[in-house]
Coordinates of C-alpha atoms and ligand atoms in Angstrom, one line a residue:
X1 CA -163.2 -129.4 -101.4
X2 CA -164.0 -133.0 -100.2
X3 CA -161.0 -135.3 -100.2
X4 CA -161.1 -138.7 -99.6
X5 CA -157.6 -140.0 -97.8
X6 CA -156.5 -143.4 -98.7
X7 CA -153.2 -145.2 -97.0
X8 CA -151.7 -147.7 -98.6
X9 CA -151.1 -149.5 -95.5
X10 CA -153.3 -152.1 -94.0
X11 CA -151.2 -151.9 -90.7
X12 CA -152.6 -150.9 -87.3
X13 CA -149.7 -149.1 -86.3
X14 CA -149.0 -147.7 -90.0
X15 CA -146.7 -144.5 -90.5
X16 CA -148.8 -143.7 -93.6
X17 CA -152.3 -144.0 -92.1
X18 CA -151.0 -141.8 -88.9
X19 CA -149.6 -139.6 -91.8
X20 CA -153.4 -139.3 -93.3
X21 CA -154.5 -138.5 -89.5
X22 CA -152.3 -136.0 -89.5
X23 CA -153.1 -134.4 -92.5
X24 CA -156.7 -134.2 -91.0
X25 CA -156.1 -132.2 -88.2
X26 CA -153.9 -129.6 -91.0
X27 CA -156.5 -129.0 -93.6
X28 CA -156.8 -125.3 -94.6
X29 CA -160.7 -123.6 -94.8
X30 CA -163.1 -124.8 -97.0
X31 CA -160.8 -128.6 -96.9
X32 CA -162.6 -131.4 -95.3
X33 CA -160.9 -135.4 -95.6
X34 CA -162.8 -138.5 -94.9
X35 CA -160.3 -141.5 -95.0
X36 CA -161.3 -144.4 -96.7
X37 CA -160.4 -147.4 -94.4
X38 CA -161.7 -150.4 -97.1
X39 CA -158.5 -151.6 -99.1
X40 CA -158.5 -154.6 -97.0
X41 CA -161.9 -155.4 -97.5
X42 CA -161.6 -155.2 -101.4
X43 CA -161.5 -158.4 -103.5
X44 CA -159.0 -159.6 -105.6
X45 CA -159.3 -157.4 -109.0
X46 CA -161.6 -160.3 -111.2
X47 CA -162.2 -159.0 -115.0
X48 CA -165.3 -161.9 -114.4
X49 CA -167.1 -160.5 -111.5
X50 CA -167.0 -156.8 -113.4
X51 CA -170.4 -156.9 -114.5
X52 CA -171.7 -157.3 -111.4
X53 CA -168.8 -156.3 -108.5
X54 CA -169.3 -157.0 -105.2
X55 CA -170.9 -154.8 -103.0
X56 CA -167.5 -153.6 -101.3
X57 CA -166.0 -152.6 -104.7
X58 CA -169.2 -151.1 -105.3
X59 CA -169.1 -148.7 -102.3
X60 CA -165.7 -147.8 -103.0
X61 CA -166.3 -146.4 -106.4
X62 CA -168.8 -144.1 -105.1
X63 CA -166.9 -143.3 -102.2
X64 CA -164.4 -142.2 -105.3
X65 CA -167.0 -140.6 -107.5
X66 CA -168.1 -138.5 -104.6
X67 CA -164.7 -136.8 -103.8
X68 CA -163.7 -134.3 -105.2
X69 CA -160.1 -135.5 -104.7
X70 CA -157.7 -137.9 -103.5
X71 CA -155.0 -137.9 -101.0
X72 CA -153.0 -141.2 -101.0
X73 CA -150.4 -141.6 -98.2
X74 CA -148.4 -145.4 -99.7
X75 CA -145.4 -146.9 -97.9
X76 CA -142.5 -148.4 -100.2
X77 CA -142.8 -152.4 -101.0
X78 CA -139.9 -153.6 -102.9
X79 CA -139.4 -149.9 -104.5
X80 CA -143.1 -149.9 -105.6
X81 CA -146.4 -149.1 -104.1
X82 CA -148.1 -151.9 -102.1
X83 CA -150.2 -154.1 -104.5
X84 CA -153.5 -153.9 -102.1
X85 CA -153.2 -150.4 -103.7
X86 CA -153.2 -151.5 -107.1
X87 CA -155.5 -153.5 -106.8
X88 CA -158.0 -150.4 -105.7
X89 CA -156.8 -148.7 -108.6
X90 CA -157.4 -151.3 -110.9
X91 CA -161.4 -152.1 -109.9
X92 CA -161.8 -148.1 -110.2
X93 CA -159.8 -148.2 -113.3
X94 CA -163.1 -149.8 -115.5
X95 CA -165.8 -148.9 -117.3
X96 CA -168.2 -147.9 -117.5
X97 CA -167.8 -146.2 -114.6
X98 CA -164.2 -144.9 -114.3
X99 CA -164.4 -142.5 -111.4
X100 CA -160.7 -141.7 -111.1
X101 CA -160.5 -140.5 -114.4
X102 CA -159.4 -136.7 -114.3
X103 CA -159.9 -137.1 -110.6
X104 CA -156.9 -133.8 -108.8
X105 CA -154.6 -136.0 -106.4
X106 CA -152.0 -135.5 -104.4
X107 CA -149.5 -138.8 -103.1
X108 CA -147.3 -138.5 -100.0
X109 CA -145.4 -141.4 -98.1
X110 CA -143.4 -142.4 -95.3
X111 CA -140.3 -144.8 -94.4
X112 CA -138.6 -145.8 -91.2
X113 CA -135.4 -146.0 -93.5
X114 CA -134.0 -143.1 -95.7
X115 CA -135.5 -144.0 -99.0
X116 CA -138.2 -141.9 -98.2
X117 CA -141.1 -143.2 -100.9
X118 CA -139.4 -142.0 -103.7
X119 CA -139.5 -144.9 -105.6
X120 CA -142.8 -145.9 -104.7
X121 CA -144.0 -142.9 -105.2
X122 CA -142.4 -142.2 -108.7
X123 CA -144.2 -145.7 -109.7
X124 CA -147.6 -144.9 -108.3
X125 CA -147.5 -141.4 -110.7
X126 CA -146.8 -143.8 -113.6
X127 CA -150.0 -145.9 -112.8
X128 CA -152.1 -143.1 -112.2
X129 CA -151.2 -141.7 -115.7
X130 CA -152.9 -144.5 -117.6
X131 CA -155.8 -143.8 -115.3
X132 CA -156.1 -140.1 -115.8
X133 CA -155.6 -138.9 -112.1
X134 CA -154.2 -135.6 -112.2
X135 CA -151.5 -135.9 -109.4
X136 CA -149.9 -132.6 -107.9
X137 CA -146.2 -132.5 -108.9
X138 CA -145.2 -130.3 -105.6
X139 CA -144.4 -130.2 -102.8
X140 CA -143.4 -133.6 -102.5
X141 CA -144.1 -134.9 -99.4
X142 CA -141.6 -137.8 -99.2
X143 CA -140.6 -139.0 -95.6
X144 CA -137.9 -140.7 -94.0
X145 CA -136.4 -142.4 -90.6
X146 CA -140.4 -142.0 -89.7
X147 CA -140.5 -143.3 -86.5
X148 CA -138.5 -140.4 -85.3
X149 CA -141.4 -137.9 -86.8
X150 CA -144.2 -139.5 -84.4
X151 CA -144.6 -139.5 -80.6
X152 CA -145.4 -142.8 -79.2
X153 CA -148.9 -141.8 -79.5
X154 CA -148.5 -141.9 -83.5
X155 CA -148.9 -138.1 -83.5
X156 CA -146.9 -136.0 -86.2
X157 CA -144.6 -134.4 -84.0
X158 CA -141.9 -133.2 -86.4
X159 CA -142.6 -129.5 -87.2
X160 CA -140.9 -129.8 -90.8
X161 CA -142.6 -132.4 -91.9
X162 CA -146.2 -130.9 -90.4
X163 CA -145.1 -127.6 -92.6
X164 CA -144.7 -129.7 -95.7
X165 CA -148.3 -131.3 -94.8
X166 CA -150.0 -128.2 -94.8
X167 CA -148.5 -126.5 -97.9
X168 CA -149.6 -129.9 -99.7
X169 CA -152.9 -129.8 -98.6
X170 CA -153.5 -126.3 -99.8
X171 CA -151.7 -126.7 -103.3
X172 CA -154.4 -129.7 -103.6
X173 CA -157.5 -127.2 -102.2
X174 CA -155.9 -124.9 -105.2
X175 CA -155.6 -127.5 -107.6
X176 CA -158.9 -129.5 -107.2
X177 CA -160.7 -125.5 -107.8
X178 CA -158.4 -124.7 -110.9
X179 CA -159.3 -128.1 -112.4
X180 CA -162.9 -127.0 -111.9
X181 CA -163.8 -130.1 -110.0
X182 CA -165.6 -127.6 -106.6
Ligands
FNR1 C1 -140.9 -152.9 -97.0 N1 -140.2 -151.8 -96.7 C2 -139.5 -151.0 -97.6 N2 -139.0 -149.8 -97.4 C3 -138.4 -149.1 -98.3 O1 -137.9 -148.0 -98.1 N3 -138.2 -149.6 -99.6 C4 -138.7 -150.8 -99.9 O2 -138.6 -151.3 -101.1 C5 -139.3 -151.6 -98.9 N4 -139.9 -152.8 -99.2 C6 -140.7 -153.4 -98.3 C7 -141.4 -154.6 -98.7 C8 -142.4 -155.1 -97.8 C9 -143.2 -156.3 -98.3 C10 -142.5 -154.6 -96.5 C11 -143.5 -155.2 -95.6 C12 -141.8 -153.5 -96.1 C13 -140.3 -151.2 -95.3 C14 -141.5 -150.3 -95.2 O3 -141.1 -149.0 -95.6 C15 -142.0 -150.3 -93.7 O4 -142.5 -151.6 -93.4 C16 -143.1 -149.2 -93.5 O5 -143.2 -149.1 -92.1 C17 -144.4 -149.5 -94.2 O6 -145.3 -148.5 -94.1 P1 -146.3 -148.3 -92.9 O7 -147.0 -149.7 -92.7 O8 -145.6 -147.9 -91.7 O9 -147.3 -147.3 -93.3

Protein backbone atom coordinates (compact mmCIF):
# COMPACT_ATOMS: atom_id res chain seq x y z
CA UNK A 1 0.00 0.00 0.00
CA UNK A 2 1.65 3.30 -1.23
CA UNK A 3 0.57 6.37 0.87
CA UNK A 4 1.35 9.68 0.07
CA UNK A 5 1.81 11.91 3.49
CA UNK A 6 0.81 15.44 3.21
CA UNK A 7 1.19 18.15 6.31
CA UNK A 8 -0.65 20.89 6.34
CA UNK A 9 2.00 22.89 7.53
CA UNK A 10 4.42 24.85 5.50
CA UNK A 11 6.63 25.48 8.70
CA UNK A 12 10.22 24.28 8.99
CA UNK A 13 9.99 23.34 12.42
CA UNK A 14 6.24 22.04 11.98
CA UNK A 15 4.69 19.56 14.74
CA UNK A 16 2.61 18.04 11.91
CA UNK A 17 5.33 17.46 9.27
CA UNK A 18 7.63 15.92 12.23
CA UNK A 19 4.31 13.95 12.93
CA UNK A 20 4.29 12.58 9.13
CA UNK A 21 8.25 11.75 9.75
CA UNK A 22 7.27 9.89 12.47
CA UNK A 23 4.70 8.00 10.96
CA UNK A 24 7.40 6.91 8.42
CA UNK A 25 9.70 5.29 10.60
CA UNK A 26 6.08 3.27 12.15
CA UNK A 27 4.65 1.88 9.05
CA UNK A 28 3.64 -1.87 9.37
CA UNK A 29 4.83 -4.57 6.28
CA UNK A 30 3.80 -4.10 2.99
CA UNK A 31 3.21 0.17 4.10
CA UNK A 32 5.49 2.42 2.36
CA UNK A 33 4.84 6.70 2.66
CA UNK A 34 6.39 9.24 0.38
CA UNK A 35 5.51 12.76 1.79
CA UNK A 36 4.49 15.20 -0.59
CA UNK A 37 6.43 18.39 0.30
CA UNK A 38 4.64 20.89 -2.65
CA UNK A 39 1.68 22.81 -0.91
CA UNK A 40 3.73 25.80 -0.95
CA UNK A 41 4.58 25.61 -4.29
CA UNK A 42 0.92 25.33 -5.45
CA UNK A 43 -0.94 28.28 -7.09
CA UNK A 44 -3.74 29.99 -5.95
CA UNK A 45 -6.93 27.65 -6.93
CA UNK A 46 -7.93 29.69 -10.56
CA UNK A 47 -11.20 28.12 -12.17
CA UNK A 48 -9.34 30.07 -15.53
CA UNK A 49 -6.09 28.36 -15.59
CA UNK A 50 -8.06 24.72 -15.22
CA UNK A 51 -7.77 23.91 -18.73
CA UNK A 52 -4.35 24.07 -18.81
CA UNK A 53 -2.89 24.08 -14.89
CA UNK A 54 0.41 24.75 -14.22
CA UNK A 55 2.89 22.31 -14.23
CA UNK A 56 3.06 22.13 -10.22
CA UNK A 57 -0.63 21.42 -9.92
CA UNK A 58 -0.08 19.10 -12.60
CA UNK A 59 2.48 16.94 -10.68
CA UNK A 60 0.54 16.97 -7.72
CA UNK A 61 -2.45 15.34 -9.13
CA UNK A 62 -0.44 12.51 -10.32
CA UNK A 63 1.46 12.36 -7.34
CA UNK A 64 -2.45 11.80 -5.97
CA UNK A 65 -3.59 9.46 -8.67
CA UNK A 66 -0.54 7.31 -7.97
CA UNK A 67 -1.20 6.61 -4.23
CA UNK A 68 -3.06 4.37 -3.21
CA UNK A 69 -3.91 6.55 -0.13
CA UNK A 70 -3.55 9.63 1.80
CA UNK A 71 -2.25 10.46 5.15
CA UNK A 72 -2.77 14.18 6.06
CA UNK A 73 -1.15 15.40 9.30
CA UNK A 74 -3.13 19.48 9.52
CA UNK A 75 -2.46 21.80 12.43
CA UNK A 76 -5.61 23.91 13.72
CA UNK A 77 -6.01 27.64 12.09
CA UNK A 78 -8.86 29.50 13.62
CA UNK A 79 -10.68 26.03 14.39
CA UNK A 80 -10.26 24.97 10.72
CA UNK A 81 -7.75 23.40 8.54
CA UNK A 82 -5.04 25.69 7.11
CA UNK A 83 -6.34 27.10 3.75
CA UNK A 84 -2.89 26.20 1.74
CA UNK A 85 -4.69 22.78 2.40
CA UNK A 86 -7.74 23.74 0.79
CA UNK A 87 -6.47 25.01 -1.71
CA UNK A 88 -4.71 21.44 -2.63
CA UNK A 89 -7.96 19.90 -2.26
CA UNK A 90 -9.75 22.16 -4.35
CA UNK A 91 -7.20 21.87 -7.71
CA UNK A 92 -7.57 18.01 -7.09
CA UNK A 93 -11.23 18.39 -6.54
CA UNK A 94 -11.90 18.98 -10.73
CA UNK A 95 -12.60 17.25 -13.51
CA UNK A 96 -11.92 15.64 -15.46
CA UNK A 97 -9.53 14.30 -13.56
CA UNK A 98 -10.70 14.04 -9.91
CA UNK A 99 -8.02 11.78 -8.38
CA UNK A 100 -9.21 12.04 -4.72
CA UNK A 101 -12.37 10.76 -5.49
CA UNK A 102 -12.90 7.43 -3.46
CA UNK A 103 -9.29 7.86 -2.63
CA UNK A 104 -9.01 5.62 1.58
CA UNK A 105 -7.47 8.49 3.97
CA UNK A 106 -6.65 8.79 7.16
CA UNK A 107 -6.18 12.69 8.99
CA UNK A 108 -4.22 13.11 12.15
CA UNK A 109 -3.02 16.54 13.78
CA UNK A 110 -1.09 18.12 16.36
CA UNK A 111 -1.36 21.34 18.83
CA UNK A 112 1.03 22.93 21.28
CA UNK A 113 -2.24 23.84 23.18
CA UNK A 114 -4.99 21.38 24.34
CA UNK A 115 -7.44 21.63 21.58
CA UNK A 116 -5.82 18.96 20.02
CA UNK A 117 -7.06 19.29 16.06
CA UNK A 118 -10.38 18.47 16.85
CA UNK A 119 -11.97 21.13 15.22
CA UNK A 120 -9.87 21.19 12.42
CA UNK A 121 -9.97 17.94 11.94
CA UNK A 122 -13.89 17.55 12.21
CA UNK A 123 -13.88 20.45 9.35
CA UNK A 124 -11.39 18.77 7.09
CA UNK A 125 -13.84 15.33 7.17
CA UNK A 126 -16.67 17.67 5.99
CA UNK A 127 -14.61 18.91 2.93
CA UNK A 128 -13.35 15.64 2.06
CA UNK A 129 -17.06 14.39 1.90
CA UNK A 130 -17.97 16.54 -1.00
CA UNK A 131 -14.83 15.12 -2.61
CA UNK A 132 -15.38 11.46 -2.07
CA UNK A 133 -12.18 10.69 0.14
CA UNK A 134 -13.02 7.89 2.25
CA UNK A 135 -11.39 9.04 5.56
CA UNK A 136 -10.89 6.35 8.50
CA UNK A 137 -13.15 7.23 11.36
CA UNK A 138 -10.64 5.49 14.10
CA UNK A 139 -8.34 5.84 15.95
CA UNK A 140 -8.28 9.38 15.93
CA UNK A 141 -5.03 10.57 16.26
CA UNK A 142 -5.66 14.02 17.76
CA UNK A 143 -2.65 15.60 19.63
CA UNK A 144 -2.10 18.07 22.19
CA UNK A 145 0.54 20.28 24.34
CA UNK A 146 2.89 18.83 21.25
CA UNK A 147 5.96 20.26 22.06
CA UNK A 148 6.17 18.04 25.09
CA UNK A 149 5.76 14.86 22.59
CA UNK A 150 9.05 15.67 20.57
CA UNK A 151 12.74 15.77 21.64
CA UNK A 152 14.52 18.85 20.57
CA UNK A 153 15.58 16.92 17.65
CA UNK A 154 11.71 16.90 16.52
CA UNK A 155 11.59 13.14 17.16
CA UNK A 156 8.30 11.58 18.45
CA UNK A 157 9.30 10.75 21.68
CA UNK A 158 5.95 10.15 23.57
CA UNK A 159 5.30 6.41 23.64
CA UNK A 160 1.38 6.94 23.68
CA UNK A 161 1.14 8.96 21.06
CA UNK A 162 3.77 6.66 18.85
CA UNK A 163 1.18 3.63 19.86
CA UNK A 164 -1.70 5.59 18.48
CA UNK A 165 0.56 6.18 15.20
CA UNK A 166 1.04 2.80 14.57
CA UNK A 167 -2.54 1.36 15.13
CA UNK A 168 -3.58 4.28 12.51
CA UNK A 169 -1.27 3.34 10.08
CA UNK A 170 -2.33 -0.26 10.01
CA UNK A 171 -6.25 0.41 10.24
CA UNK A 172 -5.34 2.55 6.87
CA UNK A 173 -3.04 -0.62 5.29
CA UNK A 174 -6.49 -2.55 6.22
CA UNK A 175 -8.76 -0.04 4.87
CA UNK A 176 -7.00 1.03 1.62
CA UNK A 177 -7.11 -3.35 0.86
CA UNK A 178 -10.90 -3.71 1.95
CA UNK A 179 -11.71 -0.77 -0.38
CA UNK A 180 -9.91 -2.74 -3.08
CA UNK A 181 -7.67 0.11 -3.93
CA UNK A 182 -4.04 -2.56 -3.62
C1 LIG B 1 -3.03 28.87 15.15
N1 LIG B 1 -3.04 27.97 16.20
C2 LIG B 1 -4.24 27.42 16.63
N2 LIG B 1 -4.26 26.36 17.51
C3 LIG B 1 -5.43 25.80 17.88
O1 LIG B 1 -5.43 24.85 18.66
N3 LIG B 1 -6.62 26.28 17.40
C4 LIG B 1 -6.69 27.33 16.53
O2 LIG B 1 -7.75 27.70 16.10
C5 LIG B 1 -5.45 27.94 16.13
N4 LIG B 1 -5.44 28.97 15.24
C6 LIG B 1 -4.25 29.37 14.66
C7 LIG B 1 -4.28 30.25 13.57
C8 LIG B 1 -3.09 30.59 12.95
C9 LIG B 1 -3.12 31.47 11.74
C10 LIG B 1 -1.86 30.07 13.42
C11 LIG B 1 -0.55 30.44 12.73
C12 LIG B 1 -1.83 29.25 14.51
C13 LIG B 1 -1.76 27.49 16.77
C14 LIG B 1 -1.25 26.28 16.00
O3 LIG B 1 -1.85 25.12 16.53
C15 LIG B 1 0.28 26.19 16.13
O4 LIG B 1 0.87 27.32 15.49
C16 LIG B 1 0.82 24.89 15.56
O5 LIG B 1 2.16 24.78 15.96
C17 LIG B 1 0.71 24.84 14.04
O6 LIG B 1 1.08 23.57 13.56
P1 LIG B 1 2.57 23.22 13.09
O7 LIG B 1 3.07 24.35 12.23
O8 LIG B 1 3.40 23.09 14.35
O9 LIG B 1 2.46 21.93 12.37
Amino acid sequence: VRILGISGSLRRGSHNRRLLRAAGALLPPGVELVEWDGLAGLPAYDEDLEDAPPEAVREFLACVEDADALLIATPEYNYSFPGVLKNAIDWASRPPDQPLNGKPAALMGATPGLGATIRAQHHLRQVLVFVNVLPLNQPQVLIAEAAKKFDPAGRLTDETTRGFLRQLLEALGAWTRRLGRR
